XYZ file of C-alpha atoms in Angstrom:
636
model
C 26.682 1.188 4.588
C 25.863 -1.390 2.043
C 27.196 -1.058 -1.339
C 26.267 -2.480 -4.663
C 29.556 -1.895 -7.293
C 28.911 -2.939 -10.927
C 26.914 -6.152 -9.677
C 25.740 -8.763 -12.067
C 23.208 -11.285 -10.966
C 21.277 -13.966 -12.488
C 18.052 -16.082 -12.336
C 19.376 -19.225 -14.167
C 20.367 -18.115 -17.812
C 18.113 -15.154 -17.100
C 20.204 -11.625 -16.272
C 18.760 -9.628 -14.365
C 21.259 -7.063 -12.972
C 23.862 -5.865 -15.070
C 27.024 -3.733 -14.070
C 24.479 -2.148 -11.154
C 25.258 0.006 -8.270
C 23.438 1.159 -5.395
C 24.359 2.566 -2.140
C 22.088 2.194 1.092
C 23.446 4.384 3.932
C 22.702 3.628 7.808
C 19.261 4.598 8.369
C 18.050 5.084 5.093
C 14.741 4.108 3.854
C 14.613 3.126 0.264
C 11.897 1.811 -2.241
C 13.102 -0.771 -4.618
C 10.417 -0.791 -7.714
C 10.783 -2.161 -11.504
C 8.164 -4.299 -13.209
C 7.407 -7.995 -12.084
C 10.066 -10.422 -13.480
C 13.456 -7.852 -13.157
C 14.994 -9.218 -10.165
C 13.550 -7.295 -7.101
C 13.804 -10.228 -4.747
C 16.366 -11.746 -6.397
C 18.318 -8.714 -5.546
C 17.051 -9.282 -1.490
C 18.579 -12.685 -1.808
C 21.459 -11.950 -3.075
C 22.062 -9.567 -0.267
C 21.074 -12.606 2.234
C 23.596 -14.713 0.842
C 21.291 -17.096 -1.100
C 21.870 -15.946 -4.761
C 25.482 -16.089 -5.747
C 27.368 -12.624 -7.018
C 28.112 -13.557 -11.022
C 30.150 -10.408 -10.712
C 31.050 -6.977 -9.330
C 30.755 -6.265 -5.462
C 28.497 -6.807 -2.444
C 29.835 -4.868 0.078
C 28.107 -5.281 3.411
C 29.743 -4.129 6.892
C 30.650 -6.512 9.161
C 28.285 -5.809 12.413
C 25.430 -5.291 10.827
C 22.661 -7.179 11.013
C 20.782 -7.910 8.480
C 16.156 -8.671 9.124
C 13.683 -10.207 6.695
C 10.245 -11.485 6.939
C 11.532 -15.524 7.284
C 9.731 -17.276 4.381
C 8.939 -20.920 6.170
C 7.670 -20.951 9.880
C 10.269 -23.412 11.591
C 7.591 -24.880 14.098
C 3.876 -24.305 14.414
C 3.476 -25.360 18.245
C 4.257 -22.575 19.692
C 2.257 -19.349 20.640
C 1.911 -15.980 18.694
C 3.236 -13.607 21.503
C 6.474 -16.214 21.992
C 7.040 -16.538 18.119
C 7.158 -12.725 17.505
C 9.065 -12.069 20.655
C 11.696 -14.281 19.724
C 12.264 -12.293 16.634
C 14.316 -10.258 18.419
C 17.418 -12.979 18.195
C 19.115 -11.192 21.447
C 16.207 -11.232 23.525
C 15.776 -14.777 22.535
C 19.086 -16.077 23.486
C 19.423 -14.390 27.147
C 15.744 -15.516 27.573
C 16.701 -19.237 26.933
C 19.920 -18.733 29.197
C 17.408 -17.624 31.767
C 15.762 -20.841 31.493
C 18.598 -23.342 31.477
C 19.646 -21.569 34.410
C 16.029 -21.720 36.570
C 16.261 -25.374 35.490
C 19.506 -26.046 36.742
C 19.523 -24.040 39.939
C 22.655 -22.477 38.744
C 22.794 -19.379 40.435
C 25.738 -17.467 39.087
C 24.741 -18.126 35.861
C 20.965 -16.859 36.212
C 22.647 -13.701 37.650
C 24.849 -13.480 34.710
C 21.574 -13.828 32.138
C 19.468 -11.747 34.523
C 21.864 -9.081 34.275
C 22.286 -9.527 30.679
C 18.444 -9.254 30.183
C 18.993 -5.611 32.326
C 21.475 -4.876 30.025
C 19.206 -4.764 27.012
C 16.032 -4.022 28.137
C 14.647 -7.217 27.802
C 11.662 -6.074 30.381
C 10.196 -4.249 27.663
C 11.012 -6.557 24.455
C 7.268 -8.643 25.368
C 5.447 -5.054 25.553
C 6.870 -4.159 22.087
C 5.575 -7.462 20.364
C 2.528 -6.753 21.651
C 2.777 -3.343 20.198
C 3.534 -4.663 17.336
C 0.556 -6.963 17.727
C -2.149 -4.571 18.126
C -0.913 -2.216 15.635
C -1.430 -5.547 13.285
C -4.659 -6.370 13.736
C -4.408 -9.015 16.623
C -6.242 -8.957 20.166
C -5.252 -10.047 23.815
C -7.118 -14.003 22.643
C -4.279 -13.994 19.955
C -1.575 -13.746 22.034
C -1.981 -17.367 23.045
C -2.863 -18.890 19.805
C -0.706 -21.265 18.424
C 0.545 -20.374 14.997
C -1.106 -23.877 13.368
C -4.429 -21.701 14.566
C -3.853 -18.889 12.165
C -5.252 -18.545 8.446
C -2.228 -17.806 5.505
C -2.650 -14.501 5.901
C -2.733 -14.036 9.502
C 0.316 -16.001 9.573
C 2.120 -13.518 7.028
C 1.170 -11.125 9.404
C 3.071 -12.637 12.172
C 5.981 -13.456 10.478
C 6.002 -9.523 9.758
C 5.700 -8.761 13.283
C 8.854 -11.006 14.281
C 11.107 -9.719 11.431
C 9.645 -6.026 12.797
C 11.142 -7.093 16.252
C 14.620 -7.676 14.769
C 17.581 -5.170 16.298
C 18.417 -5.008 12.775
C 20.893 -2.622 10.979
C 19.440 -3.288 7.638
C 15.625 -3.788 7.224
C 14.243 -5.914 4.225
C 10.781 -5.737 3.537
C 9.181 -7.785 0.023
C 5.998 -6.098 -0.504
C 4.919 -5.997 3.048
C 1.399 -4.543 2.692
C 0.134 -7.453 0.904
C -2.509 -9.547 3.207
C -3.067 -6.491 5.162
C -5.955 -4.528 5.560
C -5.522 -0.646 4.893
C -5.603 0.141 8.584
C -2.625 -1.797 9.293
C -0.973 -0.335 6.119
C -1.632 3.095 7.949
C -0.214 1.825 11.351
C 2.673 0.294 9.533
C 3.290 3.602 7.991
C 3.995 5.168 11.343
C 6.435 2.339 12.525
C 8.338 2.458 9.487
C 8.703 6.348 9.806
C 10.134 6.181 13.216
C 12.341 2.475 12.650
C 16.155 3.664 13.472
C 17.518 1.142 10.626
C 18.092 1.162 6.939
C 15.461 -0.266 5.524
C 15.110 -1.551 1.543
C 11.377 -2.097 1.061
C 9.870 -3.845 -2.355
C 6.269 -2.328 -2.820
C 4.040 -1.409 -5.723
C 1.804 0.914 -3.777
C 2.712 4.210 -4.430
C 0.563 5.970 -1.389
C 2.787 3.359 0.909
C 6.228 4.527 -0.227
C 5.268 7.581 -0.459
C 4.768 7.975 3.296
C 7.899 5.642 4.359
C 10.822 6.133 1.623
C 12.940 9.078 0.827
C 14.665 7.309 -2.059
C 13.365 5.317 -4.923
C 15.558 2.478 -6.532
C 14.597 2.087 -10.465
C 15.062 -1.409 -11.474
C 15.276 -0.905 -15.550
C 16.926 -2.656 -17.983
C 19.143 -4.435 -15.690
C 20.187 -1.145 -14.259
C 19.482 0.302 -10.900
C 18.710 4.419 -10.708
C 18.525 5.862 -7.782
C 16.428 9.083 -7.519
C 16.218 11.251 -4.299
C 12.335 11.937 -2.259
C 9.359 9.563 -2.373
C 7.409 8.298 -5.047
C 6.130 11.530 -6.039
C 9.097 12.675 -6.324
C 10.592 9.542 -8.381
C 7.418 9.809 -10.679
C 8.195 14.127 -11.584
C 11.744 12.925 -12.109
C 10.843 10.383 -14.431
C 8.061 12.208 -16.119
C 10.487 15.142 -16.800
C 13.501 12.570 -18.269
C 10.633 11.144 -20.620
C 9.323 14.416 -21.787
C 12.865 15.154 -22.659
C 13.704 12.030 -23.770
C 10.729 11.723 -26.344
C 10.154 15.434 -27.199
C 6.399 15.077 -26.467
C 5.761 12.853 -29.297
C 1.920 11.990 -30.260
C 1.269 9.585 -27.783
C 2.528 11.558 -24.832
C 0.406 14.490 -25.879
C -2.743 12.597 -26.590
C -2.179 10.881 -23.230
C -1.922 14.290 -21.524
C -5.099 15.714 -23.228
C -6.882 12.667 -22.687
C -6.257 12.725 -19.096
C -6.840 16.812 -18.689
C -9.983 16.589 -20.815
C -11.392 13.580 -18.353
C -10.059 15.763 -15.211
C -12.361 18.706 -16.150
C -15.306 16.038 -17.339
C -14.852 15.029 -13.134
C -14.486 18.102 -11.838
C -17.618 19.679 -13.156
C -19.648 16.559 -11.701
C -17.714 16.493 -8.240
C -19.182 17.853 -5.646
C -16.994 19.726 -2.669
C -17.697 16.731 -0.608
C -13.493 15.511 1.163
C -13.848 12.521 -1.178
C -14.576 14.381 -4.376
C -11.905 16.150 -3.734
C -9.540 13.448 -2.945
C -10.116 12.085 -6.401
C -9.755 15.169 -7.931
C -6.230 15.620 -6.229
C -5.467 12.096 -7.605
C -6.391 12.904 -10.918
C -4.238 15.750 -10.957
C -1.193 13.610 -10.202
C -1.697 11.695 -12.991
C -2.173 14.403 -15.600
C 1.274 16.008 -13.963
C 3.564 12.137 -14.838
C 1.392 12.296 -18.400
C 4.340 11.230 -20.378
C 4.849 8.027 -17.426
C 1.344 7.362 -18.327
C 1.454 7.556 -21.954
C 4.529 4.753 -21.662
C 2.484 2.407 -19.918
C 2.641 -0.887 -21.309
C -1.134 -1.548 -20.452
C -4.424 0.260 -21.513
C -7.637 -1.056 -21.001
C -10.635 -0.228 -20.586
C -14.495 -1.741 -18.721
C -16.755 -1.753 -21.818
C -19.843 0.550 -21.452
C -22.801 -1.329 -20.173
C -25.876 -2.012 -21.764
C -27.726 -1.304 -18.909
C -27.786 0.837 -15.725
C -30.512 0.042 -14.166
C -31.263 2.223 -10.635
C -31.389 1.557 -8.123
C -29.130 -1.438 -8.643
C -28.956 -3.465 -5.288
C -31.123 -2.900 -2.290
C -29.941 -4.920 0.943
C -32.479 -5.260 3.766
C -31.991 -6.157 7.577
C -28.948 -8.707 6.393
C -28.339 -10.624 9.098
C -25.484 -13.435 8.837
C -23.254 -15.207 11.435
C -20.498 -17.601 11.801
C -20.786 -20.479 14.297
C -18.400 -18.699 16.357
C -19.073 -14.820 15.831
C -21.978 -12.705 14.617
C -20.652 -10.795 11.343
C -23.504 -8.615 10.068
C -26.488 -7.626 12.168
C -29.319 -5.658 9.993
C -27.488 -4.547 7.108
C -29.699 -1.648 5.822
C -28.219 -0.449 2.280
C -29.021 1.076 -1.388
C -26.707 0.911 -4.189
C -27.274 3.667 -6.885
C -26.020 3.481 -10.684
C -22.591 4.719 -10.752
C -21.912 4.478 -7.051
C -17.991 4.526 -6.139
C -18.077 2.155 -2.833
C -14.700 1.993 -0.720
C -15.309 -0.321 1.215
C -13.421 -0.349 4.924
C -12.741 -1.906 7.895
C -10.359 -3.645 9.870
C -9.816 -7.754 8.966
C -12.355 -9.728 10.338
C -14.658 -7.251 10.328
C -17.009 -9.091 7.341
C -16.104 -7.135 4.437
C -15.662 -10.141 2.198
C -18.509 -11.402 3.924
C -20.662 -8.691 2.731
C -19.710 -8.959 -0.616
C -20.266 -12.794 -1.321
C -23.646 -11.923 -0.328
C -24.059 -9.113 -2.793
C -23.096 -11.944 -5.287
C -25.034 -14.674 -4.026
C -22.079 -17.200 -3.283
C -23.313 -16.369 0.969
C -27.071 -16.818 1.776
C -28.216 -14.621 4.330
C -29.567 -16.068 7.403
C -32.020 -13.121 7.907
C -33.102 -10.346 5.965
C -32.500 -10.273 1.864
C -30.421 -8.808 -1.211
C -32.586 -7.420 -3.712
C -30.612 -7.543 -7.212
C -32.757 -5.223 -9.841
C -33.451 -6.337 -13.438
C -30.172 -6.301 -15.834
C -27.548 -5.970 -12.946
C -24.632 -7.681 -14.233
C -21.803 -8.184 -11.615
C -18.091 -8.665 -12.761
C -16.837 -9.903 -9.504
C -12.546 -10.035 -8.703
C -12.417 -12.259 -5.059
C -9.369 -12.024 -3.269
C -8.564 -15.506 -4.488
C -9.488 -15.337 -7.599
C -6.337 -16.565 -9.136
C -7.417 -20.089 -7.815
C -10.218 -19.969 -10.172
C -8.075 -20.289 -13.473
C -7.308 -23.858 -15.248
C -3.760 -23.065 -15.028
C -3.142 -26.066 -17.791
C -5.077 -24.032 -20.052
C -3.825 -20.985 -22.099
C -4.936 -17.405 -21.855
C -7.015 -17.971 -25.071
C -8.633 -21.025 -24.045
C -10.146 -18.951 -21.370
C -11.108 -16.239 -23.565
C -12.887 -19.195 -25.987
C -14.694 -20.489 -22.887
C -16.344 -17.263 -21.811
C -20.274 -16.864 -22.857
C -20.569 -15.019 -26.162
C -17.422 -16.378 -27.438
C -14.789 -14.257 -29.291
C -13.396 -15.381 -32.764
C -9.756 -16.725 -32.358
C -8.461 -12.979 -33.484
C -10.483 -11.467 -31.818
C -9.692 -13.070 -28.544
C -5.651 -12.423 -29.179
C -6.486 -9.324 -29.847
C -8.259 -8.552 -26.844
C -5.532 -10.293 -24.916
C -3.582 -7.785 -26.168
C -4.771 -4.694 -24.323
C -4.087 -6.718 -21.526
C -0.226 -7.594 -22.291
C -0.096 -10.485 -23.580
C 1.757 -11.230 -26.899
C 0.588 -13.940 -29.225
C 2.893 -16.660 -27.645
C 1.720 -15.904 -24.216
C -2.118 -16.736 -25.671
C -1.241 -20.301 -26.273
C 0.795 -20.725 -23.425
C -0.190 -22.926 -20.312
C -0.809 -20.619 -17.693
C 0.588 -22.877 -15.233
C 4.342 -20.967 -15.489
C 2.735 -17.602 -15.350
C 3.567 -15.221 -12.497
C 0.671 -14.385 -9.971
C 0.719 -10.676 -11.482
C -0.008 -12.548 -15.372
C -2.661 -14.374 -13.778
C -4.019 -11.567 -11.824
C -4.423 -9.604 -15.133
C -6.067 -12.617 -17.176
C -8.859 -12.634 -14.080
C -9.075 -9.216 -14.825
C -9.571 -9.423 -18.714
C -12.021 -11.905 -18.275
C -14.394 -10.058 -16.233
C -13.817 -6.766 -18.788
C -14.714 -9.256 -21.335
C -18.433 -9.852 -19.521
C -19.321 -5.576 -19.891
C -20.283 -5.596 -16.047
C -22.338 -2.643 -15.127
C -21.171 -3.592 -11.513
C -18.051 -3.830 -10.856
C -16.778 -5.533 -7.416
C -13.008 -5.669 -6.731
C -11.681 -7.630 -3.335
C -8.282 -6.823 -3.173
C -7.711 -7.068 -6.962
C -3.926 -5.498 -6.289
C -2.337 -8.200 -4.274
C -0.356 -9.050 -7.501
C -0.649 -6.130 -9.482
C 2.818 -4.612 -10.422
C 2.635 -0.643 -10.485
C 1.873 -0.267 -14.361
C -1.326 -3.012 -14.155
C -2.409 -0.716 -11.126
C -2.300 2.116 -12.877
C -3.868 1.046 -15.946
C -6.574 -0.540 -13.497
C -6.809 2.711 -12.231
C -7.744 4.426 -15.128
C -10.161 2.069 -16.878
C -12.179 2.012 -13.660
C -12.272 6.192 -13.530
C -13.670 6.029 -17.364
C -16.133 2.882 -16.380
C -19.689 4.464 -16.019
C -21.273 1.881 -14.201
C -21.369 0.882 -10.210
C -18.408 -0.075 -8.190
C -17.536 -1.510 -4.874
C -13.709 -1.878 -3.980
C -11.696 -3.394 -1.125
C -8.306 -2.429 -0.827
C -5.179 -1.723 1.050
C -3.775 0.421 -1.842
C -4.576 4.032 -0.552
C -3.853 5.618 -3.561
C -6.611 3.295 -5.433
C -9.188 3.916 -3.181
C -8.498 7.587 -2.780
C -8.855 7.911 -6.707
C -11.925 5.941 -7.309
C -14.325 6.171 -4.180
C -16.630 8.885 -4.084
C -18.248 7.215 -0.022
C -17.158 4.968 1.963
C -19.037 2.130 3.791
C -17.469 1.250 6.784
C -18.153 -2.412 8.475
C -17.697 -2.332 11.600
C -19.074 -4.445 15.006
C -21.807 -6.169 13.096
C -22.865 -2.691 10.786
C -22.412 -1.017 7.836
C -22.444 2.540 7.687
C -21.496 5.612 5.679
C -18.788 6.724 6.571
C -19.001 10.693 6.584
C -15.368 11.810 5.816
C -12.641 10.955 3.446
C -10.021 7.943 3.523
C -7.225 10.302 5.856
C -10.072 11.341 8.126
C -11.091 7.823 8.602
C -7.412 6.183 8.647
C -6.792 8.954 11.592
C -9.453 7.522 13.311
C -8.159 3.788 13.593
C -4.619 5.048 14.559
C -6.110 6.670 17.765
C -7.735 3.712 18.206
C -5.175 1.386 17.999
C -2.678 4.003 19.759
C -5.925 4.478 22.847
C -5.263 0.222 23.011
C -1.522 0.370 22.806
C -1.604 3.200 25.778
C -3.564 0.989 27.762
C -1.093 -2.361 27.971
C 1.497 -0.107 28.014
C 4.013 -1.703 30.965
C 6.683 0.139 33.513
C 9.885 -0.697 34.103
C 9.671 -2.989 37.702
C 9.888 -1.078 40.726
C 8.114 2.555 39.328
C 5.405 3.295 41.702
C 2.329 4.873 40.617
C 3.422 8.278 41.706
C 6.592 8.342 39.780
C 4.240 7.721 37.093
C 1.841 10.147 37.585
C 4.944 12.613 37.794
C 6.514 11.273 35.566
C 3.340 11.499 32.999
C 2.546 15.355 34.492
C 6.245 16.590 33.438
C 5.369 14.860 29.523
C 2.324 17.203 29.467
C 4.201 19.658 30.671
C 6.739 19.281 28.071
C 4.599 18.403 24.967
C 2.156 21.324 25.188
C 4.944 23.471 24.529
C 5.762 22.073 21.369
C 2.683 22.848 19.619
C 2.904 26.494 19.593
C 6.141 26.492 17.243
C 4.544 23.745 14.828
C 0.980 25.753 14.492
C 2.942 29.033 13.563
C 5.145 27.234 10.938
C 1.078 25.932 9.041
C 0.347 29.864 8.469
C 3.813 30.522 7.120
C 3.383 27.364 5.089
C 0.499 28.069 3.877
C 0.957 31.410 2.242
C 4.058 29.661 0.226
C 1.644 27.111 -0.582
C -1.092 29.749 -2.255
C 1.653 31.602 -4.444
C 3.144 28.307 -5.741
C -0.178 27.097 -6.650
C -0.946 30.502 -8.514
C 2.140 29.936 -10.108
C 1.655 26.437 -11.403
C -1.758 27.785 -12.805
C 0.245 29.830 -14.822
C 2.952 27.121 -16.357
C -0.364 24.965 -17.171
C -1.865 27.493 -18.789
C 1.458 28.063 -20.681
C 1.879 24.372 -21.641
C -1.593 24.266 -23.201
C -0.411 26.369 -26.021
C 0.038 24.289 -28.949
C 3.237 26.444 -30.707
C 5.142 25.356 -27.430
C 5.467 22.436 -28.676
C 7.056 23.504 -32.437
C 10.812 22.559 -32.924
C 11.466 26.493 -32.944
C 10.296 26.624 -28.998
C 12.227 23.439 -28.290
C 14.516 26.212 -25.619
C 11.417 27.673 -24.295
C 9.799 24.594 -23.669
C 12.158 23.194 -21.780
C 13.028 26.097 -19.823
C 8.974 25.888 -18.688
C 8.957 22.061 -18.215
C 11.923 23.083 -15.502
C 9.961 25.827 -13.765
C 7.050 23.697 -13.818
C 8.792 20.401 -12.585
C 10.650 22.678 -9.638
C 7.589 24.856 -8.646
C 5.714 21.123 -8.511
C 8.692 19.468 -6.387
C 8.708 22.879 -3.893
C 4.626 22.559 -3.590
C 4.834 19.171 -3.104
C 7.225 19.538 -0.197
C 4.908 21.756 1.344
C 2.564 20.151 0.964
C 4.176 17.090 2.682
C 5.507 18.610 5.959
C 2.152 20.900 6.098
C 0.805 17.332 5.848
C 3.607 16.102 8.603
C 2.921 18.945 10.818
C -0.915 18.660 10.707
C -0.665 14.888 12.153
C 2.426 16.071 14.865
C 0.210 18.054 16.376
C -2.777 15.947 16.464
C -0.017 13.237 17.864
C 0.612 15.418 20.178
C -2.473 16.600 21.641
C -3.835 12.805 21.375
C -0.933 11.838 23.843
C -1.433 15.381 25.974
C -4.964 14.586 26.286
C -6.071 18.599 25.462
């Protein structure tokens, strides 16, 4: 196992761990979280040997090995399928023995590497990367790519896929889900749940670790606290400690009432439609971690607009290609006032596309964008970082913008946004990506859009900027359209989805799981398809071979659907019973220094009857998609 004992680290005269201790044991999946800035992947490097120990312990065992996403590609001339099959450093050195010995005629020798490619399964290592390929985004044309073909982000994407192909012991992973698109996220999911290793991912999106991690590592004042389950979990634990910890002081009950007053303001507009209700649900988590909320370093809000005018955008028969590829083909849509557009589909599919034509920066070739009177559009690209002067300060920007803020006035509204006085006069040049990501933000709140558009705003977002995001765009009234691979976000804030797909856009009738189950099939359906045999299996041991499976796997379903009913009865009492500590904790004499006992004794019944519903909740969750695994590979 790998053990952290009283470990000190630094970044230059910066400390960042102090006296920390963590312990990752052999197939463990943990999340490593903590604000930008507190030595996250400082922490990964220091466990790849390229940050030196200032003091304390490192212990790491002596066979394992050790994979991470390689920061630099080495060499650009060679193909996508070779580069991620090479990841796996074993396969890669028998393979080349292989070769010297064709080249050499040295027979012993290519018996020896032949054999050695038997001995670990090196017939299948190609058919995994392409696995791994497909469940990525990339097609059977990729395969043969070069890498110097490949866009940034595509690239990332391969380099994930070859440090997914390691045989490693220990897996680390620095914010993986960044540059992919939220069907990959899903797909990724899956791998992750059924990787053999340890693995020590860095993520801010909560909906992510939730599905992969069952333990959360705190980065916090230069300490590391390890608490047990997923995100969830780590967020009632937390919640519960700062309850405690501040004896529900002003803030933390104005947060809390603030948040259950705007629940029941949604809840009586929501209709029963799935993605209603998803928000709802996500609403509800946040009034349950109130006092995490309330200690939030960032609150903002989108100013209400002036106008709402409706309809606000009407698009009509958009047509719009690329030399190589036709990307939208009569694009037929309405955008209402107050619309919540989650906008999906795969990479490539024209997503971004569609939206610089909403904004004007695309003409369409055919067909037309009608913008009504008083739309104003507060648009976040994907790159919008890039658009800063990054020699000018935070303020200077603020100055620049069209009805210009008083000096004050600008700090102040800074502010809100996290940024102390120094940081206003500051070049922006030696900010962080997440400092810049939130200036781009503050400008646009600063313009009182009535439309908002967001293309991947999170991409540099630490977990407190995303929530705070989060909750400034549930209180905006006006329009908006988001792109994301944050599940959580667009759970929360889409009321329909558009989904772009093969030239259209379409509603999408269904919520975010419904339509993420879809795409797995899919990309599972394409997987089954290459799938490859080892040599010499005829057809007819196949076909036995696939009848005895069937066989096999219907008889597992019967167990798993009898387990949902008994589930779901536990499930109904603990949610009458967590009625009934709400309605307890909305009594105001609770909170007197007489009932300190009794409120604590409820905040314990309410935490644990939450913890026990949420694990429910998570293997009804687990068993629902086991069987539908199953069934999809039974074909009944």
């Amino acid at each position: 196992m790998l053990t952290l004992q009283n470990l000190s680290i630094r970044a230059g005269v910066k400390p960042l761990l102090d006296s920390a201790t963590l312990t990752v044991h052999p197939g463990q999946k943990i999340g490593l979280i903590g604000q930008n800035g507190v030595g996250k992947t400082t922490l990964f490097k220091t466990i790849l040997n390229e940050v030196p120990v200032e003091s304390g312990h490192l212990g790491i065992p002596v066979n394992w090995l050790i994979g991470c996403v390689e920061q630099e590609v080495a060499k650009h001339d060679i193909n996508a399928l070779e580069y991620v099959t090479y990841g796996d450093t074993l396969y890669a050195e028998v393979t080349e023995n292989v070769k010297q010995a064709e080249s050499s005629n040295d027979n012993d020798a290519l018996v020896k590497a032949y054999d050695a490619l038997d001995k670990i399964s090196g017939y299948m290592v190609p058919n995994k990367a392409k696995q791994l390929l497909y469940g990525l985004g990339f097609s059977d044309s990729d395969f043969s790519k070069n890498l110097s073909e490949f866009s940034g982000g595509w690239q990332v994407r391969l380099k994930l896929a070859r440090a997914l192909m390691q045989r490693a012991d220990l897996l680390l992973l620095d914010e993986p889900t960044n540059h992919l698109d939220i069907e990959a996220v899903a797909w990724l999911e899956q791998w992750l749940k059924s990787y053999e290793g340890a693995v020590l991912i860095i993520s801010h999106d909560r909906d992510f670790l939730d599905q992969v991690v069952q333990g959360i590592a705190h980065i916090h004042n230069q300490k590391i606290y390890y608490y047990s389950g997923n995100f969830a979990a780590f967020e009632r634990q937390r919640n519960e400690q700062l309850m405690q910890q501040q004896a529900l002081h002003d803030k933390q009950k104005q947060q809390m009432q603030h948040l259950k007053s705007f629940i029941e303001r949604f809840k009586a507009k929501a209709s029963k439609a799935k993605q209603a209700q998803s928000r709802v649900k996500a609403l509800e988590r946040m009034e349950e971690v109130a006092a995490v909320q309330a200690m939030n370093p960032f609150l903002f809000k989108f100013l209400s607009p002036d106008h709402q005018p409706d309809p606000m955008m009407t698009i009509q028969d958009l047509c719009f290609s690329y030399p190589d590829k036709k990307i939208l083909d009569s694009v037929d849509l309405v955008l209402r006032a107050g619309d919540r557009i989650g906008l999906v589909g795969v990479n490539g599919s024209g997503k971004t596309t569609l939206l610089k034509q909403l904004v004007g920066e695309l003409k369409p070739q055919s067909g037309k964008v009608i913008v009504s009177k008083g739309v104003k559009v507060g648009y976040f690209a994907q790159h919008q970082i890039d658009s800063l002067n990054f020699d000018q300060s935070p303020l200077q920007h603020m100055l620049a913008q069209e009805n210009t803020p008083s000096d004050q006035e600008g700090r102040d509204f800074l502010g809100k946004f996290g940024f102390s006085n120094a940081q206003c006069l500051e070049s922006i040049k030696s900010f962080s990506g997440g400092e810049k990501a939130r200036l781009a933000l503050a400008l646009i709140v600063y313009q009182k859009p009535n439309l908002i558009i967001l293309d991947e705003p999170t991409n540099h977002l630490d977990m407190e900027t995303r929530d705070a995001l989060d909750m400034a765009i549930q209180e905006f009234s006006g329009a908006v359209i988001l792109v994301t691979h944050d599940k959580h976000l667009l759970a929360s804030i889409s009321d329909q989805f558009w989904w772009v797909h093969n030239g259209k856009v379409t509603l999408y009738n269904g919520d975010l799981d419904g339509y993420l189950q879809e795409q797995l099939k899919a990309i599972k359906a394409h997987q089954q398809e290459h799938k490859v045999t080892r040599p010499g299996q005829t057809k007819k041991e196949l076909r036995q071979q696939n009848a005895q499976q069937r066989k096999a796997i219907e008889g597992k379903i019967k167990p798993y659907q009898k387990e949902l009913k008994v589930i779901e009865k536990k499930m109904e009492k603990l949610q009458s019973d967590l009625a009934g500590y709400h309605l307890m904790m909305e009594d105001e004499s609770l909170y007197d220094a007489s009932n300190k006992g009794k409120l604590e004794e409820c905040l314990k019944l309410q935490a644990s009857c939450s913890q026990d519903l949420e694990d429910l909740e998570m293997r009804w969750l687990e068993l629902e998609e086991l069987i539908e695994e199953i069934k999809s590979e039974s074909d009944v």
